[in-house]
Amino acid sequence: MNRSLRRALLWSGGLAALAVAAVGLWRALPWIAERIALRELSAAGVQVTALTVESISLDHVSVAKVALNEDSVRVDGIDVDYSLRDLPDLKIRRITVHGARITAAWKDGRFDFAPLEGFTGQGSGGAPPEIPAMLIGSDVVLDDAVATVTGLPGGPVTMPLSAEISVESASRVLAMIKASAETGAARLALRANADIDPATGAVSVAAQLDDGKVATPYGQVAGLSGAATLATAQGSIPSVELQLSARRMSSPLGGFAGAQLTASVDGTSAQAGLTLPGDDGRSRIVLTAKADNWAEDDVSFAVTSKVSGFSIATMPEVPKGPVTFGERPLAFAMTAKGRVRDPLTIDPANPATWIDRVTADGALDFDLPDIGVAPLLERATGHGDLHLSLARSVLTVETRSGVSLATEGVDVASFGYTLPPRIARRLENEIVFDLAPGPNPLLILRESGEGPVEAELDNLWRVSTTDGVTLAGSVRGSAAIDPDDGKISAWQVERAAFSLSGYDDAFQGLRLDQARIVVSGDSDALEGIWSVAGGGDLALGEGGAFDAVQAILSGGIAYADSTLRLQLGKDTKVMTGGGSIGGAVRVEPFAVTAAAADGPLVAVTRGEAGTTIRGGLVLRPSDVTGAVRPTEAGEAIPFTLSIPGVSLSATGALPGDGADLRYDATVSVKGGALAMPTVQVAGSGIDLDMTVDRSAIDGVLTIAQLRQTRPPPIVAPVAVTAKTRLAGDSLTFDVRAEDKSGALVVDAKGTHDLSRGTGTGDITLYPLTFVADGGLQPVTVFPIASRHMSTTNGVVSAGGGVSWGPGGIDSDIELKIEDFSTLAGDIAIEGVNGVVTFDGLTPPSTLPDQVISVAGVTAGLPLTNGAIVGGMRDGLPYITETEWKWAGGTVSSTPIRITQDGQIEDFTLSLENIGLEALLNLTPEGDNIEATGTLNGKVPMSFRNGGFQVIEGRLETAGPGILRYKSEAFSGDFVASNQGLGLFLQAVENFAYDSIRIDLDGQSGDQIEIALHIDGKNPDLYGGTPFELNLSVSGRLDEIFRRSLETFRVPDAVRERIQELESR
């Protein structure tokens, strides 16, 4: 083989081997490219979780998948076009990124975009990063990219975007970006052009926003558009211009058209402005702000805001909600200016980091329209000014013209709070709060950075209502406030004064004309004075009140050891113009003297378990006069009540767990006296002890002696004990009256409704058993009986129910009389039995036709076996009918009535079928008389000088009869000397009469004169010649009466009624 051939073969073999090697290297290029990319990305601090080089050629590389930093950046594909003339001169012409998915988090006020931070860092020595030569002249295209921002308050936002970036040279990069975002609440479209100089770090950006919209729970913005420019260079402060406008805005305040927002930053100066024109053409909100040296350590600022002509009620499209507005325009103006040192070191959540770095002066002037917040507040309005100044950690607040706020229709019940009706009623009306300007600031706060905040107060304020109530006060002092919890650790009061006037319903209708407190001191102790002046008509429940009460009280006030004490000063008179109690008692004007008790008038102590309250008062002796009217139709009964003194004391507790106030009060009266002269009643030794708490008022009233002053009294003196309990409007009582002998015992128990003035009760008179021989007699329990009653036997008791109301008193009390006998002067009453039902007590009255049986009574004539039908009306007894047995016949009467002065009206007895012989047998000569026939007639009766008298009564026989009289009482000599008597005795030995008339006339208890007029004849005398005989006889009625009692028995109807009552 020649040299040429060997040389050819060698070159051929070498080329073949080189070709084989080249093919192997080319196939390994994708793997080599992946390794190089992973190394470079890892060196840049980028965590690569996926990277696949799909293919590589002389002018193109295709990457299939890229994932960086836990999928913060994901790319579907990347195409890179380049020019490979030779390896040192590699030029990338175009990079196309397909389907990029970029996720960034909003965190701590900035975007956390860690995956790309390695590409945006500084170059060596702090210079901007250099653009690789291979990228100069290339284009970068972002195709079908999506950016997602997380951590936003409204949730994640996803924005489709596209970008075209042209790297023209090492000092100029041009970019055009399009992005859009649309969620349920917003739609935005943004276009931006950027011109970047990588060599110097200069950036110029122009952005455009087109037809965006934003919706929030508070309103919507439509037609949002604007432009923004940004220019910056390395080491310089960016320059920013921003202009935004909204075609339409809606909010709770109404609608706005053509809203404008401008902002600019030029070097170290920044300013912004916002203008909101209202739909009504009048309203306008303007806000401006400016800051100088904002990027430096010492920033000055100025802010102004102004609202004018703003009437929310007339604004269209105001959403309906709990907040309402009136038609009056809102006026609001605020200005503030000052300086801030080291703003970047300020922590907004920590006042200590900014209060000593800020120096500011501001003013706020406002005129609020009628604003309502349902259901809490119907209307609120106000106007005024506040001026604030902050310098060297000292905040000063003052007012130049004052502040006035007014509310109406405040309903705290909507928040679950319950207030007393008289306070809730005032909150419904207009309440005005006025804060007056003064020579000193209202408030000064000093913050030292360590320890408490020092506060100084100096204010003058007033709260007034439409019904004339005014609360005014002024406070001048200082306090130390813990900045962590806001608690006051120490305070000093130079002078604090509070006054309340015009309060017309302080307590049960009383009016508080003036109340004043002036104090000074510190957190350890306070001292001062207080005074209260007031009066009015004091309401005492349904139908009761004290009229024209007037009082002026004053004293000292002190606070120490967590206890506030009010001391009563000099003795003070409390006067009243009189009044009424329960509608039945009228009190004349009187005065009492209030004096301090042993201890403070009021002491309030606050402890860990809550607040305790205690106090006491003494009322000096006083006489109270008035009148009692038991019923509306009854007469008034005057009285005088002497009160030696009244002691009042009270304790209370307000638990710290929020429970209701608990309290106990006592009222004590000792040794009182009562006089009621017109009804001749007096009481002495009157004691009253009352206890009051949240549930009830309990009382015990004792009267050592309640007596009648008339001589002699009707009822013996009694001791009275009454126990009462008032719970709400219900009054229960338990009363016992008992005389010193223990024989007379009366109980009364029941309830009374104060709101209705009605009540019910039960009254019991325990049995009075009278025994003539050494036992109980009426005079013991009824002293008046000494004039009329003696030698009494029998049992008297009573009991039943009582009810009352505005119309009077009704009852069903039954008075039971059993086997009652007595001597009433010269009238003998025997065997009284019956049950009388009283249907009224003031005055006493009974049901009609009450029946009482009487075995016998001597009242001018001896009457037996009687039955009385009658009753009592208007306090006076009456008899409608009565019937008695007498002399074998029947005696009845016309109605018998008793007058108001205690006299018995004249009445007439009617006698029927009175046996002539029985009548004559009642005379001393009755045993010697024999007669036939009956008498009829009428006997008028009259009550004179304490006894009954027969006035010209007449009886006549019903027809002829026989009269025989023969007596040995007349001797022959006496008859012989009296010719007329002898003739009469002869005639009546056997006298056939045609008629007999008997005339009665006499005094009860004495001889009664009986005159006989007889017409007839004696067949044995003078041949039966007719003639007339006249004879008068007399006898003692008490002896005659007793002869007739042996045949008497209680009628069956009366006995059955008594047995029925006993069986109950």
PDB file of N, CA and C in Angstrom, residues 927-997:
ATOM      1  N   ASP A 927    -157.518  37.373 142.887  1.00  0.00           N
ATOM      2  CA  ASP A 927    -157.990  36.081 143.392  1.00  0.00           C
ATOM      3  C   ASP A 927    -159.458  36.112 143.780  1.00  0.00           C
ATOM      4  N   ASN A 928    -160.031  37.300 143.990  1.00  0.00           N
ATOM      5  CA  ASN A 928    -161.430  37.418 144.425  1.00  0.00           C
ATOM      6  C   ASN A 928    -162.345  37.780 143.271  1.00  0.00           C
ATOM      7  N   ILE A 929    -161.839  37.731 142.061  1.00  0.00           N
ATOM      8  CA  ILE A 929    -162.627  38.161 140.907  1.00  0.00           C
ATOM      9  C   ILE A 929    -162.885  36.969 140.012  1.00  0.00           C
ATOM     10  N   GLU A 930    -164.153  36.883 139.535  1.00  0.00           N
ATOM     11  CA  GLU A 930    -164.540  35.909 138.523  1.00  0.00           C
ATOM     12  C   GLU A 930    -165.218  36.673 137.413  1.00  0.00           C
ATOM     13  N   ALA A 931    -164.736  36.409 136.147  1.00  0.00           N
ATOM     14  CA  ALA A 931    -165.289  37.174 135.023  1.00  0.00           C
ATOM     15  C   ALA A 931    -165.251  36.329 133.772  1.00  0.00           C
ATOM     16  N   THR A 932    -166.161  36.675 132.848  1.00  0.00           N
ATOM     17  CA  THR A 932    -166.175  36.040 131.524  1.00  0.00           C
ATOM     18  C   THR A 932    -166.038  37.140 130.474  1.00  0.00           C
ATOM     19  N   GLY A 933    -165.588  36.719 129.234  1.00  0.00           N
ATOM     20  CA  GLY A 933    -165.482  37.677 128.140  1.00  0.00           C
ATOM     21  C   GLY A 933    -164.024  38.040 127.829  1.00  0.00           C
ATOM     22  N   THR A 934    -163.838  38.686 126.703  1.00  0.00           N
ATOM     23  CA  THR A 934    -162.503  39.107 126.252  1.00  0.00           C
ATOM     24  C   THR A 934    -162.502  40.586 125.936  1.00  0.00           C
ATOM     25  N   LEU A 935    -161.256  41.140 125.901  1.00  0.00           N
ATOM     26  CA  LEU A 935    -161.063  42.562 125.654  1.00  0.00           C
ATOM     27  C   LEU A 935    -160.226  42.760 124.387  1.00  0.00           C
ATOM     28  N   ASN A 936    -160.461  43.842 123.728  1.00  0.00           N
ATOM     29  CA  ASN A 936    -159.652  44.290 122.589  1.00  0.00           C
ATOM     30  C   ASN A 936    -159.386  45.781 122.764  1.00  0.00           C
ATOM     31  N   GLY A 937    -158.250  46.235 122.169  1.00  0.00           N
ATOM     32  CA  GLY A 937    -157.981  47.659 122.265  1.00  0.00           C
ATOM     33  C   GLY A 937    -156.559  48.003 121.866  1.00  0.00           C
ATOM     34  N   LYS A 938    -156.220  49.254 122.080  1.00  0.00           N
ATOM     35  CA  LYS A 938    -154.900  49.758 121.736  1.00  0.00           C
ATOM     36  C   LYS A 938    -154.310  50.504 122.919  1.00  0.00           C
ATOM     37  N   VAL A 939    -152.974  50.323 123.097  1.00  0.00           N
ATOM     38  CA  VAL A 939    -152.283  50.945 124.214  1.00  0.00           C
ATOM     39  C   VAL A 939    -151.098  51.741 123.654  1.00  0.00           C
ATOM     40  N   PRO A 940    -151.182  53.048 123.518  1.00  0.00           N
ATOM     41  CA  PRO A 940    -150.032  53.864 123.076  1.00  0.00           C
ATOM     42  C   PRO A 940    -148.915  53.836 124.123  1.00  0.00           C
ATOM     43  N   MET A 941    -147.643  53.745 123.617  1.00  0.00           N
ATOM     44  CA  MET A 941    -146.491  53.683 124.500  1.00  0.00           C
ATOM     45  C   MET A 941    -145.528  54.836 124.163  1.00  0.00           C
ATOM     46  N   SER A 942    -144.888  55.323 125.198  1.00  0.00           N
ATOM     47  CA  SER A 942    -143.912  56.400 125.011  1.00  0.00           C
ATOM     48  C   SER A 942    -142.732  56.148 125.926  1.00  0.00           C
ATOM     49  N   PHE A 943    -141.503  56.486 125.389  1.00  0.00           N
ATOM     50  CA  PHE A 943    -140.273  56.305 126.162  1.00  0.00           C
ATOM     51  C   PHE A 943    -139.874  57.663 126.720  1.00  0.00           C
ATOM     52  N   ARG A 944    -139.978  57.796 128.019  1.00  0.00           N
ATOM     53  CA  ARG A 944    -139.693  59.068 128.671  1.00  0.00           C
ATOM     54  C   ARG A 944    -138.809  58.828 129.887  1.00  0.00           C
ATOM     55  N   ASN A 945    -137.750  59.669 130.008  1.00  0.00           N
ATOM     56  CA  ASN A 945    -136.891  59.640 131.193  1.00  0.00           C
ATOM     57  C   ASN A 945    -136.327  58.245 131.472  1.00  0.00           C
ATOM     58  N   GLY A 946    -135.943  57.554 130.406  1.00  0.00           N
ATOM     59  CA  GLY A 946    -135.291  56.267 130.560  1.00  0.00           C
ATOM     60  C   GLY A 946    -136.238  55.118 130.797  1.00  0.00           C
ATOM     61  N   GLY A 947    -137.549  55.323 130.670  1.00  0.00           N
ATOM     62  CA  GLY A 947    -138.496  54.223 130.876  1.00  0.00           C
ATOM     63  C   GLY A 947    -139.696  54.358 129.967  1.00  0.00           C
ATOM     64  N   PHE A 948    -140.444  53.259 129.830  1.00  0.00           N
ATOM     65  CA  PHE A 948    -141.654  53.243 129.021  1.00  0.00           C
ATOM     66  C   PHE A 948    -142.852  53.688 129.865  1.00  0.00           C
ATOM     67  N   GLN A 949    -143.789  54.373 129.224  1.00  0.00           N
ATOM     68  CA  GLN A 949    -144.996  54.859 129.901  1.00  0.00           C
ATOM     69  C   GLN A 949    -146.212  54.565 129.026  1.00  0.00           C
ATOM     70  N   VAL A 950    -147.270  54.035 129.705  1.00  0.00           N
ATOM     71  CA  VAL A 950    -148.529  53.800 128.999  1.00  0.00           C
ATOM     72  C   VAL A 950    -149.322  55.099 128.992  1.00  0.00           C
ATOM     73  N   ILE A 951    -149.731  55.484 127.790  1.00  0.00           N
ATOM     74  CA  ILE A 951    -150.433  56.758 127.654  1.00  0.00           C
ATOM     75  C   ILE A 951    -151.840  56.511 127.130  1.00  0.00           C
ATOM     76  N   GLU A 952    -152.822  56.610 128.073  1.00  0.00           N
ATOM     77  CA  GLU A 952    -154.229  56.568 127.695  1.00  0.00           C
ATOM     78  C   GLU A 952    -154.566  55.368 126.825  1.00  0.00           C
ATOM     79  N   GLY A 953    -154.189  54.209 127.341  1.00  0.00           N
ATOM     80  CA  GLY A 953    -154.586  52.999 126.646  1.00  0.00           C
ATOM     81  C   GLY A 953    -156.030  52.637 126.973  1.00  0.00           C
ATOM     82  N   ARG A 954    -156.686  51.975 126.071  1.00  0.00           N
ATOM     83  CA  ARG A 954    -158.092  51.616 126.279  1.00  0.00           C
ATOM     84  C   ARG A 954    -158.357  50.221 125.732  1.00  0.00           C
ATOM     85  N   LEU A 955    -159.093  49.447 126.616  1.00  0.00           N
ATOM     86  CA  LEU A 955    -159.535  48.124 126.213  1.00  0.00           C
ATOM     87  C   LEU A 955    -161.044  48.063 126.405  1.00  0.00           C
ATOM     88  N   GLU A 956    -161.723  47.336 125.529  1.00  0.00           N
ATOM     89  CA  GLU A 956    -163.179  47.194 125.610  1.00  0.00           C
ATOM     90  C   GLU A 956    -163.547  45.747 125.346  1.00  0.00           C
ATOM     91  N   THR A 957    -164.645  45.332 126.053  1.00  0.00           N
ATOM     92  CA  THR A 957    -165.100  43.956 125.868  1.00  0.00           C
ATOM     93  C   THR A 957    -165.718  43.797 124.500  1.00  0.00           C
ATOM     94  N   ALA A 958    -165.599  42.555 124.001  1.00  0.00           N
ATOM     95  CA  ALA A 958    -166.167  42.258 122.680  1.00  0.00           C
ATOM     96  C   ALA A 958    -167.675  42.053 122.744  1.00  0.00           C
ATOM     97  N   GLY A 959    -168.241  41.809 123.943  1.00  0.00           N
ATOM     98  CA  GLY A 959    -169.694  41.591 124.102  1.00  0.00           C
ATOM     99  C   GLY A 959    -170.061  41.475 125.569  1.00  0.00           C
ATOM    100  N   PRO A 960    -171.319  41.120 125.940  1.00  0.00           N
ATOM    101  CA  PRO A 960    -171.736  41.008 127.341  1.00  0.00           C
ATOM    102  C   PRO A 960    -171.081  39.823 128.023  1.00  0.00           C
ATOM    103  N   GLY A 961    -171.102  39.878 129.373  1.00  0.00           N
ATOM    104  CA  GLY A 961    -170.514  38.804 130.131  1.00  0.00           C
ATOM    105  C   GLY A 961    -170.892  38.928 131.598  1.00  0.00           C
ATOM    106  N   ILE A 962    -170.270  38.098 132.428  1.00  0.00           N
ATOM    107  CA  ILE A 962    -170.551  38.056 133.852  1.00  0.00           C
ATOM    108  C   ILE A 962    -169.307  38.494 134.605  1.00  0.00           C
ATOM    109  N   LEU A 963    -169.539  39.315 135.658  1.00  0.00           N
ATOM    110  CA  LEU A 963    -168.444  39.761 136.507  1.00  0.00           C
ATOM    111  C   LEU A 963    -168.872  39.540 137.948  1.00  0.00           C
ATOM    112  N   ARG A 964    -168.113  38.733 138.719  1.00  0.00           N
ATOM    113  CA  ARG A 964    -168.435  38.471 140.115  1.00  0.00           C
ATOM    114  C   ARG A 964    -167.201  38.794 140.954  1.00  0.00           C
ATOM    115  N   TYR A 965    -167.423  39.588 142.008  1.00  0.00           N
ATOM    116  CA  TYR A 965    -166.349  39.957 142.897  1.00  0.00           C
ATOM    117  C   TYR A 965    -166.864  39.933 144.312  1.00  0.00           C
ATOM    118  N   LYS A 966    -166.144  39.157 145.159  1.00  0.00           N
ATOM    119  CA  LYS A 966    -166.542  39.093 146.569  1.00  0.00           C
ATOM    120  C   LYS A 966    -165.258  39.034 147.368  1.00  0.00           C
ATOM    121  N   SER A 967    -165.084  40.011 148.231  1.00  0.00           N
ATOM    122  CA  SER A 967    -163.840  40.074 148.985  1.00  0.00           C
ATOM    123  C   SER A 967    -164.170  40.302 150.449  1.00  0.00           C
ATOM    124  N   GLU A 968    -163.406  39.636 151.321  1.00  0.00           N
ATOM    125  CA  GLU A 968    -163.551  39.820 152.756  1.00  0.00           C
ATOM    126  C   GLU A 968    -162.595  40.886 153.277  1.00  0.00           C
ATOM    127  N   ALA A 969    -161.964  41.603 152.332  1.00  0.00           N
ATOM    128  CA  ALA A 969    -161.012  42.637 152.754  1.00  0.00           C
ATOM    129  C   ALA A 969    -161.723  43.850 153.317  1.00  0.00           C
ATOM    130  N   PHE A 970    -163.023  43.962 153.081  1.00  0.00           N
ATOM    131  CA  PHE A 970    -163.776  45.141 153.543  1.00  0.00           C
ATOM    132  C   PHE A 970    -164.669  44.716 154.698  1.00  0.00           C
ATOM    133  N   SER A 971    -164.506  45.365 155.854  1.00  0.00           N
ATOM    134  CA  SER A 971    -165.295  45.030 157.070  1.00  0.00           C
ATOM    135  C   SER A 971    -166.662  45.696 156.995  1.00  0.00           C
ATOM    136  N   GLY A 972    -167.541  45.196 157.818  1.00  0.00           N
ATOM    137  CA  GLY A 972    -168.900  45.739 157.815  1.00  0.00           C
ATOM    138  C   GLY A 972    -168.954  47.181 158.221  1.00  0.00           C
ATOM    139  N   ASP A 973    -168.162  47.575 159.236  1.00  0.00           N
ATOM    140  CA  ASP A 973    -168.181  48.973 159.671  1.00  0.00           C
ATOM    141  C   ASP A 973    -167.702  49.886 158.546  1.00  0.00           C
ATOM    142  N   PHE A 974    -166.646  49.453 157.821  1.00  0.00           N
ATOM    143  CA  PHE A 974    -166.099  50.299 156.743  1.00  0.00           C
ATOM    144  C   PHE A 974    -167.117  50.454 155.620  1.00  0.00           C
ATOM    145  N   VAL A 975    -167.763  49.362 155.251  1.00  0.00           N
ATOM    146  CA  VAL A 975    -168.769  49.414 154.181  1.00  0.00           C
ATOM    147  C   VAL A 975    -169.958  50.263 154.641  1.00  0.00           C
ATOM    148  N   ALA A 976    -170.360  50.105 155.937  1.00  0.00           N
ATOM    149  CA  ALA A 976    -171.512  50.860 156.434  1.00  0.00           C
ATOM    150  C   ALA A 976    -171.260  52.352 156.394  1.00  0.00           C
ATOM    151  N   SER A 977    -170.009  52.740 156.581  1.00  0.00           N
ATOM    152  CA  SER A 977    -169.700  54.169 156.590  1.00  0.00           C
ATOM    153  C   SER A 977    -169.518  54.722 155.190  1.00  0.00           C
ATOM    154  N   ASN A 978    -169.425  53.838 154.175  1.00  0.00           N
ATOM    155  CA  ASN A 978    -169.204  54.270 152.786  1.00  0.00           C
ATOM    156  C   ASN A 978    -170.315  53.665 151.948  1.00  0.00           C
ATOM    157  N   GLN A 979    -171.384  54.443 151.762  1.00  0.00           N
ATOM    158  CA  GLN A 979    -172.573  53.936 151.100  1.00  0.00           C
ATOM    159  C   GLN A 979    -172.277  53.551 149.649  1.00  0.00           C
ATOM    160  N   GLY A 980    -171.432  54.364 148.930  1.00  0.00           N
ATOM    161  CA  GLY A 980    -171.139  54.059 147.507  1.00  0.00           C
ATOM    162  C   GLY A 980    -170.384  52.761 147.357  1.00  0.00           C
ATOM    163  N   LEU A 981    -169.409  52.524 148.251  1.00  0.00           N
ATOM    164  CA  LEU A 981    -168.645  51.288 148.165  1.00  0.00           C
ATOM    165  C   LEU A 981    -169.531  50.099 148.448  1.00  0.00           C
ATOM    166  N   GLY A 982    -170.388  50.250 149.356  1.00  0.00           N
ATOM    167  CA  GLY A 982    -171.266  49.143 149.658  1.00  0.00           C
ATOM    168  C   GLY A 982    -172.155  48.791 148.487  1.00  0.00           C
ATOM    169  N   LEU A 983    -172.696  49.853 147.811  1.00  0.00           N
ATOM    170  CA  LEU A 983    -173.538  49.592 146.638  1.00  0.00           C
ATOM    171  C   LEU A 983    -172.719  48.874 145.553  1.00  0.00           C
ATOM    172  N   PHE A 984    -171.450  49.271 145.320  1.00  0.00           N
ATOM    173  CA  PHE A 984    -170.627  48.655 144.274  1.00  0.00           C
ATOM    174  C   PHE A 984    -170.352  47.195 144.600  1.00  0.00           C
ATOM    175  N   LEU A 985    -170.058  46.915 145.874  1.00  0.00           N
ATOM    176  CA  LEU A 985    -169.781  45.537 146.244  1.00  0.00           C
ATOM    177  C   LEU A 985    -170.999  44.656 146.096  1.00  0.00           C
ATOM    178  N   GLN A 986    -172.151  45.190 146.395  1.00  0.00           N
ATOM    179  CA  GLN A 986    -173.358  44.408 146.199  1.00  0.00           C
ATOM    180  C   GLN A 986    -173.600  44.137 144.722  1.00  0.00           C
ATOM    181  N   ALA A 987    -173.324  45.170 143.876  1.00  0.00           N
ATOM    182  CA  ALA A 987    -173.619  45.030 142.440  1.00  0.00           C
ATOM    183  C   ALA A 987    -172.710  43.994 141.794  1.00  0.00           C
ATOM    184  N   VAL A 988    -171.405  43.946 142.128  1.00  0.00           N
ATOM    185  CA  VAL A 988    -170.475  43.075 141.414  1.00  0.00           C
ATOM    186  C   VAL A 988    -170.413  41.682 142.012  1.00  0.00           C
ATOM    187  N   GLU A 989    -171.272  41.426 143.013  1.00  0.00           N
ATOM    188  CA  GLU A 989    -171.305  40.057 143.504  1.00  0.00           C
ATOM    189  C   GLU A 989    -171.891  39.134 142.439  1.00  0.00           C
ATOM    190  N   ASN A 990    -172.746  39.673 141.586  1.00  0.00           N
ATOM    191  CA  ASN A 990    -173.296  38.881 140.479  1.00  0.00           C
ATOM    192  C   ASN A 990    -173.775  39.881 139.431  1.00  0.00           C
ATOM    193  N   PHE A 991    -172.807  40.404 138.637  1.00  0.00           N
ATOM    194  CA  PHE A 991    -173.136  41.495 137.737  1.00  0.00           C
ATOM    195  C   PHE A 991    -173.053  40.989 136.293  1.00  0.00           C
ATOM    196  N   ALA A 992    -174.174  41.184 135.625  1.00  0.00           N
ATOM    197  CA  ALA A 992    -174.251  40.848 134.189  1.00  0.00           C
ATOM    198  C   ALA A 992    -174.008  42.137 133.412  1.00  0.00           C
ATOM    199  N   TYR A 993    -172.823  42.237 132.832  1.00  0.00           N
ATOM    200  CA  TYR A 993    -172.488  43.495 132.176  1.00  0.00           C
ATOM    201  C   TYR A 993    -172.856  43.424 130.690  1.00  0.00           C
ATOM    202  N   ASP A 994    -173.152  44.605 130.191  1.00  0.00           N
ATOM    203  CA  ASP A 994    -173.349  44.754 128.736  1.00  0.00           C
ATOM    204  C   ASP A 994    -172.008  45.133 128.059  1.00  0.00           C
ATOM    205  N   SER A 995    -171.218  45.972 128.727  1.00  0.00           N
ATOM    206  CA  SER A 995    -169.895  46.351 128.195  1.00  0.00           C
ATOM    207  C   SER A 995    -168.994  46.772 129.332  1.00  0.00           C
ATOM    208  N   ILE A 996    -167.729  46.543 129.127  1.00  0.00           N
ATOM    209  CA  ILE A 996    -166.706  46.980 130.085  1.00  0.00           C
ATOM    210  C   ILE A 996    -165.618  47.702 129.296  1.00  0.00           C
ATOM    211  N   ARG A 997    -165.212  48.866 129.761  1.00  0.00           N
ATOM    212  CA  ARG A 997    -164.105  49.638 129.161  1.00  0.00           C
ATOM    213  C   ARG A 997    -163.046  49.838 130.233  1.00  0.00           C
TER     214      ARG A 997
END
